[in-house]
Short mmCIF file of C-alpha atoms in Angstrom, two decimals:
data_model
loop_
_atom_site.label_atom_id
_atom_site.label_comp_id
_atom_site.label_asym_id
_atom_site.label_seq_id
_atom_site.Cartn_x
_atom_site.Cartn_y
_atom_site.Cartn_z
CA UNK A 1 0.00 0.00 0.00
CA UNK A 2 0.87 3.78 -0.45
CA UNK A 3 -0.29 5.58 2.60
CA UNK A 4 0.64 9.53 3.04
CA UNK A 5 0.61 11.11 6.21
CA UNK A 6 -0.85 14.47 6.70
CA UNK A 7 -0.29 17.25 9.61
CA UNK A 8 0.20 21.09 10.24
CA UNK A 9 3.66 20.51 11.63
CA UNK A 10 6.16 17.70 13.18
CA UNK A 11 7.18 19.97 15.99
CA UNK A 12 7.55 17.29 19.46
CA UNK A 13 4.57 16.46 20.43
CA UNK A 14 1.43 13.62 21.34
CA UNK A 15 0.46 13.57 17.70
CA UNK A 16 3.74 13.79 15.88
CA UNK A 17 4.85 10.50 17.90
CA UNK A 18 1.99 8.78 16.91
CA UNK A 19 2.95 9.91 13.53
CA UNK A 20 6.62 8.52 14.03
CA UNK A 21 4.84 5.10 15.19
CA UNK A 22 2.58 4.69 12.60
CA UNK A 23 5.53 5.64 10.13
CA UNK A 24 7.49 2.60 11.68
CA UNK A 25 4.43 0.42 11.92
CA UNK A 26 3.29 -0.21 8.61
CA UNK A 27 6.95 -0.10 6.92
CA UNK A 28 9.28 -1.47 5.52
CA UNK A 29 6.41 -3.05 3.40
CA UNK A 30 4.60 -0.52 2.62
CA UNK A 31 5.29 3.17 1.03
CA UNK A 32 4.91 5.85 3.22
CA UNK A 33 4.78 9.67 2.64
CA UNK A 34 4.84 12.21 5.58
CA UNK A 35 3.09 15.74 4.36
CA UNK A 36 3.32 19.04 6.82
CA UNK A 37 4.35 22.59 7.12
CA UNK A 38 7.98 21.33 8.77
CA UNK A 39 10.80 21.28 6.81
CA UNK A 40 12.51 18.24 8.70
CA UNK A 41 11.41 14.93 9.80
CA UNK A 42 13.87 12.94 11.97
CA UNK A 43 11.84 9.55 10.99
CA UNK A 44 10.75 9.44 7.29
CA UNK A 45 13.75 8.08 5.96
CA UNK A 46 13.48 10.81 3.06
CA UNK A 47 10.01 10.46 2.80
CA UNK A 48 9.00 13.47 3.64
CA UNK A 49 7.52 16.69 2.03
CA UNK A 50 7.57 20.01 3.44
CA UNK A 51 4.32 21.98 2.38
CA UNK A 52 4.49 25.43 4.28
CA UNK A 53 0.83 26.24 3.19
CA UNK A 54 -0.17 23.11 5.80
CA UNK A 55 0.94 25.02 8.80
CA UNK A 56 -1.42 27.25 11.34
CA UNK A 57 -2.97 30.63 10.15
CA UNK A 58 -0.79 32.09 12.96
CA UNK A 59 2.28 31.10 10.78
CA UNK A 60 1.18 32.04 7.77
CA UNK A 61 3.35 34.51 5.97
CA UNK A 62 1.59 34.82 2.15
CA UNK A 63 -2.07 34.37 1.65
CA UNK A 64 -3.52 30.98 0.61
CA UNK A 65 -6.81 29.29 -0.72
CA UNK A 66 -8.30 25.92 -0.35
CA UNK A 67 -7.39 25.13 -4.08
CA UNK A 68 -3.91 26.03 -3.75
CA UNK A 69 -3.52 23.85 -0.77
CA UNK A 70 -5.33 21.01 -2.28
CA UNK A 71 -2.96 21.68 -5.37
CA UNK A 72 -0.18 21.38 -3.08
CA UNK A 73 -0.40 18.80 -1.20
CA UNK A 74 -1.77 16.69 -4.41
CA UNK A 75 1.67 17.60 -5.99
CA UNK A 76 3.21 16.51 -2.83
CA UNK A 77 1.64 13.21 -3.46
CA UNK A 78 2.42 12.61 -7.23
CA UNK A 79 5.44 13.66 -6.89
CA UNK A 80 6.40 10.27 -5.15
CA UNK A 81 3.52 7.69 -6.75
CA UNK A 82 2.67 9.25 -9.88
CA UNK A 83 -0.44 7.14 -10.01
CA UNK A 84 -1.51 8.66 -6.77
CA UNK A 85 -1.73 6.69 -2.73
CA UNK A 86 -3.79 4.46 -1.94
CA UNK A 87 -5.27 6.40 1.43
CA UNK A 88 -4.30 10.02 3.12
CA UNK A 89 -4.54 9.70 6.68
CA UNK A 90 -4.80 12.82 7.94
CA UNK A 91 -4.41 13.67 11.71
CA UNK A 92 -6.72 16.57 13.40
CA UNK A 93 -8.42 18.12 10.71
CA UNK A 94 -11.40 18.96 12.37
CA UNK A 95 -9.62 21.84 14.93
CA UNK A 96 -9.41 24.77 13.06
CA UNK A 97 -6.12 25.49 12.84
CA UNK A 98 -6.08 26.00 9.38
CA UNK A 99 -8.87 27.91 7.60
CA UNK A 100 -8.38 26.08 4.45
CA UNK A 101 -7.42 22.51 5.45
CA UNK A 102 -11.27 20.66 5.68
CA UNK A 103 -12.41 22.69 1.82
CA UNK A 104 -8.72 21.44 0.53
CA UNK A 105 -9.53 18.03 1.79
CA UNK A 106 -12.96 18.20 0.00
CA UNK A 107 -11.24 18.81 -3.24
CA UNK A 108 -9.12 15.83 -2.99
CA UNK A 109 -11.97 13.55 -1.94
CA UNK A 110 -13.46 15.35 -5.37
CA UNK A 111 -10.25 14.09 -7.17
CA UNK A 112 -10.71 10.48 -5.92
CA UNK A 113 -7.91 10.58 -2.80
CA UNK A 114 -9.38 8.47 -0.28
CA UNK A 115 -9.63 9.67 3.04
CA UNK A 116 -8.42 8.23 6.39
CA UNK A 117 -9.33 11.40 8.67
CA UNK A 118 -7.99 10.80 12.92
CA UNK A 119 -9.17 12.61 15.29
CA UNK A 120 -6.87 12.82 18.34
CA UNK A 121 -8.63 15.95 19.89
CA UNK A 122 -11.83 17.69 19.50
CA UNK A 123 -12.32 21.84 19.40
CA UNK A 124 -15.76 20.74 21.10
CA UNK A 125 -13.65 19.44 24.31
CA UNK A 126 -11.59 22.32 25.34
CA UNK A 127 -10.32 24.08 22.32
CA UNK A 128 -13.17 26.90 21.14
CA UNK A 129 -10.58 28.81 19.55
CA UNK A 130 -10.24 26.25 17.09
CA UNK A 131 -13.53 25.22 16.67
CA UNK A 132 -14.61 25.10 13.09
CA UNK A 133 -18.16 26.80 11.87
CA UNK A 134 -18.83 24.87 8.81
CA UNK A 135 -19.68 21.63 8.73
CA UNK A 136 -17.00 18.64 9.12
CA UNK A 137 -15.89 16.55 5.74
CA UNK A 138 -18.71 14.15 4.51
CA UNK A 139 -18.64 10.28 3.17
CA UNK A 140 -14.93 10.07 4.67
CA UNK A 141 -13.60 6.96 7.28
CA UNK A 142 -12.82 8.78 10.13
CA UNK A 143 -10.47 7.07 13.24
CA UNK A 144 -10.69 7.77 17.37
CA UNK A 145 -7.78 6.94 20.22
CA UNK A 146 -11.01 5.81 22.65
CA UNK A 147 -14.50 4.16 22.49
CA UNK A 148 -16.04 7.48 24.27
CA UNK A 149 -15.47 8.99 20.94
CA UNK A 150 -16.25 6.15 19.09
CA UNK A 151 -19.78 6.37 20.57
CA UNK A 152 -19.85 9.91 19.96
CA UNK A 153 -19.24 10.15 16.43
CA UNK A 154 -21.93 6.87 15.78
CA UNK A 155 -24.47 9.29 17.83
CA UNK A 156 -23.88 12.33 15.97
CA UNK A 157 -24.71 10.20 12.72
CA UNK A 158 -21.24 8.33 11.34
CA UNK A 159 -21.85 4.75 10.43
CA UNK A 160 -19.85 1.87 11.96
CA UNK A 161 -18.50 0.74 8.72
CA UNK A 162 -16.90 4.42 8.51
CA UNK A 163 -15.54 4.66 12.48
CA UNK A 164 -12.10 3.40 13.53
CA UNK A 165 -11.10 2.90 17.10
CA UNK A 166 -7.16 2.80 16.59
CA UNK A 167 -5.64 3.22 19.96
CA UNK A 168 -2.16 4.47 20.09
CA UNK A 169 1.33 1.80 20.09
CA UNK A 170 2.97 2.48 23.99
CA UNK A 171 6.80 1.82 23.58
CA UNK A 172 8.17 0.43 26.24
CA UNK A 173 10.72 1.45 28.61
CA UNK A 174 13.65 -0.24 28.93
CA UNK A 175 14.73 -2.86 31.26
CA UNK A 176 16.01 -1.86 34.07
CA UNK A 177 17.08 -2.81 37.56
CA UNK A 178 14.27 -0.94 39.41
CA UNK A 179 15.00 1.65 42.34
CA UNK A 180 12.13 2.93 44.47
CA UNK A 181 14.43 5.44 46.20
CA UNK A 182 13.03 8.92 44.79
CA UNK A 183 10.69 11.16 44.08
CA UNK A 184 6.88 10.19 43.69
CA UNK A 185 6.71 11.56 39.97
CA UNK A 186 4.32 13.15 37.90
CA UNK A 187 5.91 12.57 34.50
CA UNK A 188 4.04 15.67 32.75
CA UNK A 189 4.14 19.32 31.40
CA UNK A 190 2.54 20.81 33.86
CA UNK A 191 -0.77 22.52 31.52
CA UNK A 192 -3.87 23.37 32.99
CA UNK A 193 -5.92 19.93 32.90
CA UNK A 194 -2.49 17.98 34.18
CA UNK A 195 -4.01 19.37 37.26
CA UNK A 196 -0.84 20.43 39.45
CA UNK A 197 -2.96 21.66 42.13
CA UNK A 198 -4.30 18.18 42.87
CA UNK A 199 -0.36 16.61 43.11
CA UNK A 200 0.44 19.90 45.08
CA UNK A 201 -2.25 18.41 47.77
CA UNK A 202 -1.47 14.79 47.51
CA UNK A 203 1.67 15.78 48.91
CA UNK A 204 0.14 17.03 52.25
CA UNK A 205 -0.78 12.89 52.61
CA UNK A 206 2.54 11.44 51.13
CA UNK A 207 5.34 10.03 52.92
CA UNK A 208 7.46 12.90 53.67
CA UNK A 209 10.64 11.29 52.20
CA UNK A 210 9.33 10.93 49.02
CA UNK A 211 8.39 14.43 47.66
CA UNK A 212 6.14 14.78 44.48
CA UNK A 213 8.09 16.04 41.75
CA UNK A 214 6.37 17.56 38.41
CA UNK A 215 8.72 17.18 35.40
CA UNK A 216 8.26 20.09 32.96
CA UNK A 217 6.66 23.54 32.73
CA UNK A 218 3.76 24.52 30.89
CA UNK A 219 4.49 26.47 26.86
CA UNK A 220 2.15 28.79 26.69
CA UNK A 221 2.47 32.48 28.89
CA UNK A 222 -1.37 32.03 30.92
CA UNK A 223 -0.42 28.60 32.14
CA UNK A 224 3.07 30.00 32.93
CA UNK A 225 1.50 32.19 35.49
CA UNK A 226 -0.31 29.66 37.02
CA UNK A 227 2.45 27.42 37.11
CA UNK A 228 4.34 30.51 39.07
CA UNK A 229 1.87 30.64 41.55
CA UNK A 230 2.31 27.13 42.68
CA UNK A 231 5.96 27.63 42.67
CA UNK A 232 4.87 30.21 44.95
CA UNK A 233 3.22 28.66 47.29
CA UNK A 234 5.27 25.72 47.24
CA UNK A 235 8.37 28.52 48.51
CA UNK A 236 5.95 30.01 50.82
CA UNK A 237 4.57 26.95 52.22
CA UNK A 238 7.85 25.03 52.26
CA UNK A 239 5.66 22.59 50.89
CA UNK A 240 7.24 19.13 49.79
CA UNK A 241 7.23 19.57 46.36
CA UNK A 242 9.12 20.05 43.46
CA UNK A 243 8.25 21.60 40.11
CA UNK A 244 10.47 20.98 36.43
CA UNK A 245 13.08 19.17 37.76
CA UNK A 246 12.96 17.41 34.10
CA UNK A 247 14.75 20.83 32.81
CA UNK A 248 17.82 19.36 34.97
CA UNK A 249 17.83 16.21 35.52
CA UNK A 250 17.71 12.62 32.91
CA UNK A 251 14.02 11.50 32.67
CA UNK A 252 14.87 8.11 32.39
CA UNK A 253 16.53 8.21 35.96
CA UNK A 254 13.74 9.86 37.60
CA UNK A 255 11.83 7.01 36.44
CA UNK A 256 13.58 4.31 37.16
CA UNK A 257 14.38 5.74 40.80
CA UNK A 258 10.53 7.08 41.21
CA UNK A 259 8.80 5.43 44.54
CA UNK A 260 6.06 5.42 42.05
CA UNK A 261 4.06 7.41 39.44
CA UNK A 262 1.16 9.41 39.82
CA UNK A 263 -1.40 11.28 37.57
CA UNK A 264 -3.88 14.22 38.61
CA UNK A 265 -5.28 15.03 34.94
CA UNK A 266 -8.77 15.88 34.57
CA UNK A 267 -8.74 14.72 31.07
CA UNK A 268 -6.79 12.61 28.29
CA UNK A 269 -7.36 11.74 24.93
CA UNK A 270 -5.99 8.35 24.52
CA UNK A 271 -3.89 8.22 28.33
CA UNK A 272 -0.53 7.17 27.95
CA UNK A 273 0.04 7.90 32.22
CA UNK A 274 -2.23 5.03 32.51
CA UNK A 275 -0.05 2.32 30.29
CA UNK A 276 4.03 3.71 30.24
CA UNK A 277 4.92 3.51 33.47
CA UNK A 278 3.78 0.24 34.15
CA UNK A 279 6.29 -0.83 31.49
CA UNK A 280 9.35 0.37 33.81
CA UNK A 281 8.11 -1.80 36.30
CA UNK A 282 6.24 1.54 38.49
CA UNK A 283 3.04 1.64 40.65
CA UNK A 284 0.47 4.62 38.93
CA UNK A 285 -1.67 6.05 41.82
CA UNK A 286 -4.25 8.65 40.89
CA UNK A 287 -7.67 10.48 39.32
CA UNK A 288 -9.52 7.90 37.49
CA UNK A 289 -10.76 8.98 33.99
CA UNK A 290 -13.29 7.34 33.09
CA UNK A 291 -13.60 7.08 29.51
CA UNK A 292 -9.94 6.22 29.83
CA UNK A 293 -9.78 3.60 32.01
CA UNK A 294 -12.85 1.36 30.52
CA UNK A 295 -10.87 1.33 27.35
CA UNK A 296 -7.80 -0.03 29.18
CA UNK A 297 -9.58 -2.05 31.91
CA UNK A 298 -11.19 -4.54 28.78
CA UNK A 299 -8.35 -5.47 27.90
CA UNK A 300 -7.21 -7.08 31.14
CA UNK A 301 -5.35 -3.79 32.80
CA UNK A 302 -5.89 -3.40 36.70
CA UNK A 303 -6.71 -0.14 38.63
CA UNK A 304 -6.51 -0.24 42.32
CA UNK A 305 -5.03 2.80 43.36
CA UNK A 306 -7.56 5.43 41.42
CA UNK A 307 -9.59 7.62 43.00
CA UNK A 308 -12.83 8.82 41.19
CA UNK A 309 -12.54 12.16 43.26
CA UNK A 310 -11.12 14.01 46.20
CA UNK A 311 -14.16 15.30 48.18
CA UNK A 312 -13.51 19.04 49.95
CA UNK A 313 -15.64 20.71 52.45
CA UNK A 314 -16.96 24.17 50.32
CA UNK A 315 -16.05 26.09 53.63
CA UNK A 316 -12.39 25.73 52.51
CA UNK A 317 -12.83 27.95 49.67
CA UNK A 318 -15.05 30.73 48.70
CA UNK A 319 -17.66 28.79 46.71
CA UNK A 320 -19.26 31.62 46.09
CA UNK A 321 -16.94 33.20 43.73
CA UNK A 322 -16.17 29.75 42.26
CA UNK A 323 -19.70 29.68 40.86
CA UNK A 324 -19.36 32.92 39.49
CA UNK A 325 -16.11 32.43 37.82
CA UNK A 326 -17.27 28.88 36.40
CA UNK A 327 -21.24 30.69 35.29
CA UNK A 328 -18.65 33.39 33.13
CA UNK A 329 -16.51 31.01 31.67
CA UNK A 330 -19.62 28.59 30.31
CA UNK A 331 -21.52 31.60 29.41
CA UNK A 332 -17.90 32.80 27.32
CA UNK A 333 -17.24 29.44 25.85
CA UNK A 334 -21.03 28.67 24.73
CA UNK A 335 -20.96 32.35 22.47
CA UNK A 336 -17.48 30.85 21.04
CA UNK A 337 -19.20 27.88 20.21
CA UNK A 338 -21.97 29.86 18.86
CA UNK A 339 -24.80 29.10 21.58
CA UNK A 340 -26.18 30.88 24.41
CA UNK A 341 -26.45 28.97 27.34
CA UNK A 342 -29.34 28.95 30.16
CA UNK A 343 -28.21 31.08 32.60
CA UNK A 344 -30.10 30.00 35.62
CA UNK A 345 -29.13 26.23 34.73
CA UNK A 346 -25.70 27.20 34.61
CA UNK A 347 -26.32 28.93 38.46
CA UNK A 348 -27.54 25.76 39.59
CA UNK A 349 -25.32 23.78 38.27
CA UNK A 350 -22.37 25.13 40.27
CA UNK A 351 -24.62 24.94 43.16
CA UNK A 352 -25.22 21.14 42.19
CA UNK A 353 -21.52 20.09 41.76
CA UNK A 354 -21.59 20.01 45.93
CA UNK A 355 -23.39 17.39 47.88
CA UNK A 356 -23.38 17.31 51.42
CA UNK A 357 -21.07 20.44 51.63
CA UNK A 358 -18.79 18.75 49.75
CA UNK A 359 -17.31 19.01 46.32
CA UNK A 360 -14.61 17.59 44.34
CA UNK A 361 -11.02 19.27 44.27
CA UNK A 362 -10.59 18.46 40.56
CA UNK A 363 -13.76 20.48 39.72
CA UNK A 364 -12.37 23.49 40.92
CA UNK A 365 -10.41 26.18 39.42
CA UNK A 366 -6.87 27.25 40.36
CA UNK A 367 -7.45 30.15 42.78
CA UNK A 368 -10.03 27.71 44.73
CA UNK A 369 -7.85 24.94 44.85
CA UNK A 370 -4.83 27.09 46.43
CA UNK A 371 -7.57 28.04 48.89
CA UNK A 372 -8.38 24.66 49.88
CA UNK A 373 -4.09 24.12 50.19
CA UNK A 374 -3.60 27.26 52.46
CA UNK A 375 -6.46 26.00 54.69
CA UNK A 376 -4.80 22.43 55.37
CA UNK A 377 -1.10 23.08 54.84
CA UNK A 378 -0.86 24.03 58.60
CA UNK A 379 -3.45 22.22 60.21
CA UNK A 380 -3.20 18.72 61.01
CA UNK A 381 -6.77 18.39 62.45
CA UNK A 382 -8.10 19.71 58.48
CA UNK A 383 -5.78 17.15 56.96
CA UNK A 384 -7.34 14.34 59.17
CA UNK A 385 -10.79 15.17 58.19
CA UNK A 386 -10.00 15.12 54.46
CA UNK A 387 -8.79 11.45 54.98
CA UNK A 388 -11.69 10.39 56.52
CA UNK A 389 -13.49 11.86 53.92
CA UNK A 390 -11.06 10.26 51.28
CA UNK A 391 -9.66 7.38 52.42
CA UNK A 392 -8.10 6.17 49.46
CA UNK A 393 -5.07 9.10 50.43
CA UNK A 394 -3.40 6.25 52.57
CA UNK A 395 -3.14 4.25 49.36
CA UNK A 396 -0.30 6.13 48.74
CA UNK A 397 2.40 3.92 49.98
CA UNK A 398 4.30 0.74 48.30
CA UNK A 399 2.78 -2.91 49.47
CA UNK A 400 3.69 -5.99 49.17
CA UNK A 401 0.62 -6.57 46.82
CA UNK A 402 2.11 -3.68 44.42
CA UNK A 403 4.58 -6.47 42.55
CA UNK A 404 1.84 -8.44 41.36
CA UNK A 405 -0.16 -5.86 39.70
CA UNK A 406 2.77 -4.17 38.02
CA UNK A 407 3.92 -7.63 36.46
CA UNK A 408 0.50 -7.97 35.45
CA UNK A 409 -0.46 -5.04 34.06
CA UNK A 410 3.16 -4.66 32.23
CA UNK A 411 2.37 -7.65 30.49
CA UNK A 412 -0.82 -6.27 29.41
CA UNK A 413 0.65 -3.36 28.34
CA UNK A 414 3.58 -5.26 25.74
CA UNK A 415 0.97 -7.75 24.42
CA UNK A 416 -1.57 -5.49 23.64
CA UNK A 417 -0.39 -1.99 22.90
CA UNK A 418 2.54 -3.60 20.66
CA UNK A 419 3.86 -2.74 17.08
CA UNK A 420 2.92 -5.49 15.64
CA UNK A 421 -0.89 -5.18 16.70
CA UNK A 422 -0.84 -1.30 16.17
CA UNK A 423 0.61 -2.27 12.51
CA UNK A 424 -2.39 -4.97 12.11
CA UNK A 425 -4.70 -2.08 12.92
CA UNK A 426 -4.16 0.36 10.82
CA UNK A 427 -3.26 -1.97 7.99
CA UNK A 428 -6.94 -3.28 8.68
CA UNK A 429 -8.31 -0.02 8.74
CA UNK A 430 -6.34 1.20 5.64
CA UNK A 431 -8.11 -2.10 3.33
CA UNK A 432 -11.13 -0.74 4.64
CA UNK A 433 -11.02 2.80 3.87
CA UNK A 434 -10.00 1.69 0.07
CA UNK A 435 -12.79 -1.26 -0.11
CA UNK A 436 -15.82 0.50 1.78
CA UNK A 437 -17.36 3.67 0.46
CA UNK A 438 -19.29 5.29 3.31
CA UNK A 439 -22.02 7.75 2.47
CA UNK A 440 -22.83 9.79 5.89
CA UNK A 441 -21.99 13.16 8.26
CA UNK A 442 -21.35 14.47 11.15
CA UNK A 443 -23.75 16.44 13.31
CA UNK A 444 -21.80 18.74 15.13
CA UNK A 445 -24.48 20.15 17.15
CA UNK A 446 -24.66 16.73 18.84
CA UNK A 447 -20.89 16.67 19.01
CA UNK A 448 -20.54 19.81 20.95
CA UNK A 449 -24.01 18.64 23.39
CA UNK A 450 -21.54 15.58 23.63
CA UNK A 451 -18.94 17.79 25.56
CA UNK A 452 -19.72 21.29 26.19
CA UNK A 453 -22.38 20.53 29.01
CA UNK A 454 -22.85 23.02 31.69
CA UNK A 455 -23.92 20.85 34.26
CA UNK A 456 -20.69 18.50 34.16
CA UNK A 457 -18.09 21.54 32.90
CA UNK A 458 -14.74 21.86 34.43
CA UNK A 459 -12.89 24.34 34.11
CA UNK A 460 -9.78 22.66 34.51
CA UNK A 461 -10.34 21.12 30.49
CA UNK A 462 -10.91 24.46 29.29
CA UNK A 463 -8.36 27.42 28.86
CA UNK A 464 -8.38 30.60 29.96
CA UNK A 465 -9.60 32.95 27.50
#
């Protein structure tokens, strides 16, 4: 088969290394193409076009059109298999990072280039500024990282024949001989729905010689100013914690000296936290995600040490602006999205997110959550009534028990997230998207009910705009 690759870029990133491993999967075989706005690709073997009119509108130094993209990237194509490829697989082209991107695709599903479209991440969850207007391509095979979206895209009106649930290849860390000497490590850039906050407070209930360690910063300059806050109140508190010690130190080491791993994130396309570090022999402790975890959990993966939430008296924080601030942000992001949403449900639907004076840490937003810190950092009796409330906080110590599970899931982890059964995927998927014509569309207005919903919004998914 002839399969090209299509993104805005091959910066470092979740979606350029699935890229990479698809690249590697279905070679040496098969032909492969890689098509972006980058003029380097450190895994293509030469395969690799740059086309600069791919990249984001924020990039964009000349004007474009839809027809000169499509042009482009079709010369890209024939330029390697004059006869044309056999599928483009094209990765996020529903966010609208690229005015031109979904018409240029329809012109080359016009020209008879069959269309493989994978969506990693949807402007509907979190992303408004790149939420697209006009409607989504038609009559292509489109491809998901979880069965969540899977169900969504079948509800908002894609048939089964034309949905793909591809989840991603996990590599493997190497074998090692294990330590269990350092830090208790959260293995992530520290953005907004990584949840810092929550790790900041786990460590007022973790051993005291194992302090929680974050390993990067966040990119952008909003989530740089939260992430200098909780420096500062890490300093201020002496609290045992320690934020990008990645910048300085091998990752591999922290890793393979980590007591174990733990996650906080409110929200995760496919979930790699849940799978790696099982692989380098580590215990995972941490927020359940739902949608996440089912996927993983059929497939014979094991889950002990997740908590669904961290309940919080609403005397530890001033709920009151909490509503307010998450009532401003719905009513913000529903006008981005193009709907105006009910007011007095949104009210009591803040009011709602508490039940029996309590409410979930995870659900609240930064300046609540270093509320809630302040108020136990210093008092012992607070800290005791939270674990009463929460007793799965003394779950965060190694047992005996741990061994077993780790082997276990580890195993999982190699057999089924494996090269050789991500390559049998997509190769699967591929015959299919040349074989099966699929005449349907998407409904976005069902997409965006799907995850824009006042009554279950965090504002930890969302950005601050």
């Amino acid at each position: 088969m002839k399969i090209a690759y299509l993104h805005f870029h091959l910066k470092a990133g979740g979606v350029t290394s699935v890229i990479k491993h698809q690249v590697q999967a279905v070679e040496p075989d098969n032909e492969t193409l890689v098509i972006s706005s980058s003029d380097k690709c450190t895994f293509c073997n030469g395969s690799a076009v740059c086309v600069p009119e791919l990249g984001y509108d924020s990039d964009q130094e000349a004007p474009a059109n839809a027809l000169m993209l499509a042009d482009k990237i079709q010369k890209a194509i024939t330029d390697k298999w004059p006869s044309g490829c056999d599928v483009l697989h094209v990765h996020n082209p529903t966010l609208n990072k690229n005015s031109f991107l979904i018409d240029a695709l329809s012109i080359l599903q016009e020209r008879g280039i069959r269309l493989f479209l994978q969506i990693h991440d949807f402007a509907e969850d979190g992303r408004p500024n790149a939420y697209y207007k006009d409607p989504y391509p038609e009559n292509a095979h489109y491809g998901v990282i979880n069965s969540r979206d899977y169900a969504v895209l079948l509800k908002a009106g894609l048939k089964e024949q034309g949905v793909h649930y591809v989840p991603n290849q996990v590599v493997p860390f190497p074998e090692w001989e294990v330590s269990n000497s350092g830090y208790i490590l959260y293995p992530v850039r520290g953005i907004r729905r990584k949840n810092t906050g929550e790790a900041i407070l786990l460590s007022l209930f973790s051993p005291k010689d194992h302090p929680i360690a974050v390993t990067l910063p966040p990119n952008s300059s909003w989530e740089k100013k939260i992430h200098s806050m909780w420096r500062n109140l890490i300093r201020d508190k002496r609290l045992n914690v320690h934020l990008d010690i990645g910048l300085n130190e091998d990752f591999e080491t922290l890793v393979r000296t980590a007591y174990f791993i733990i996650t906080t994130s409110v929200n995760e396309g496919f979930g790699f936290a849940f799978l790696e570090p099982w692989t380098a022999l580590k215990n995972v402790f941490g927020r359940r995600i739902e949608h996440v975890c089912k996927d993983f959990e059929e497939t014979g993966m094991i889950f002990n040490d997740f908590y669904s939430r961290i309940l919080i008296p609403i005397d530890f924080f001033d709920m009151e602006k909490f509503c307010l601030r998450r009532e401003e942000l719905i009513v913000k992001f529903g006008r981005l999205y193009g709907v105006e949403p009910d007011k007095h449900r949104i009210n009591r639907s803040s009011y709602q997110l508490s039940e029996k004076g309590l409410i979930d840490f995870g659900m609240l937003d930064e300046q609540s959550q270093k509320q809630v810190i302040l108020n136990l950092a210093d008092n012992e009796k607070k800290r005791n009534r939270i674990k009463a409330i929460n007793p799965h906080l003394e779950k965060m110590r190694i047992s005996k028990e741990d061994a077993e599970v780790i082997n276990e899931n580890r195993q999982v982890v190699v057999r089924e997230y494996s090269r050789d059964k991500y390559r049998q995927r997509l190769l699967d998927v591929y015959n299919k998207v040349i074989n099966v014509d699929v005449s349907h569309s998407i409904n976005k207005k069902v997409v965006l009910e799907s995850f824009f919903n006042p009554v279950t919004f965090c504002i930890l998914r969302w950005p601050d705009v």
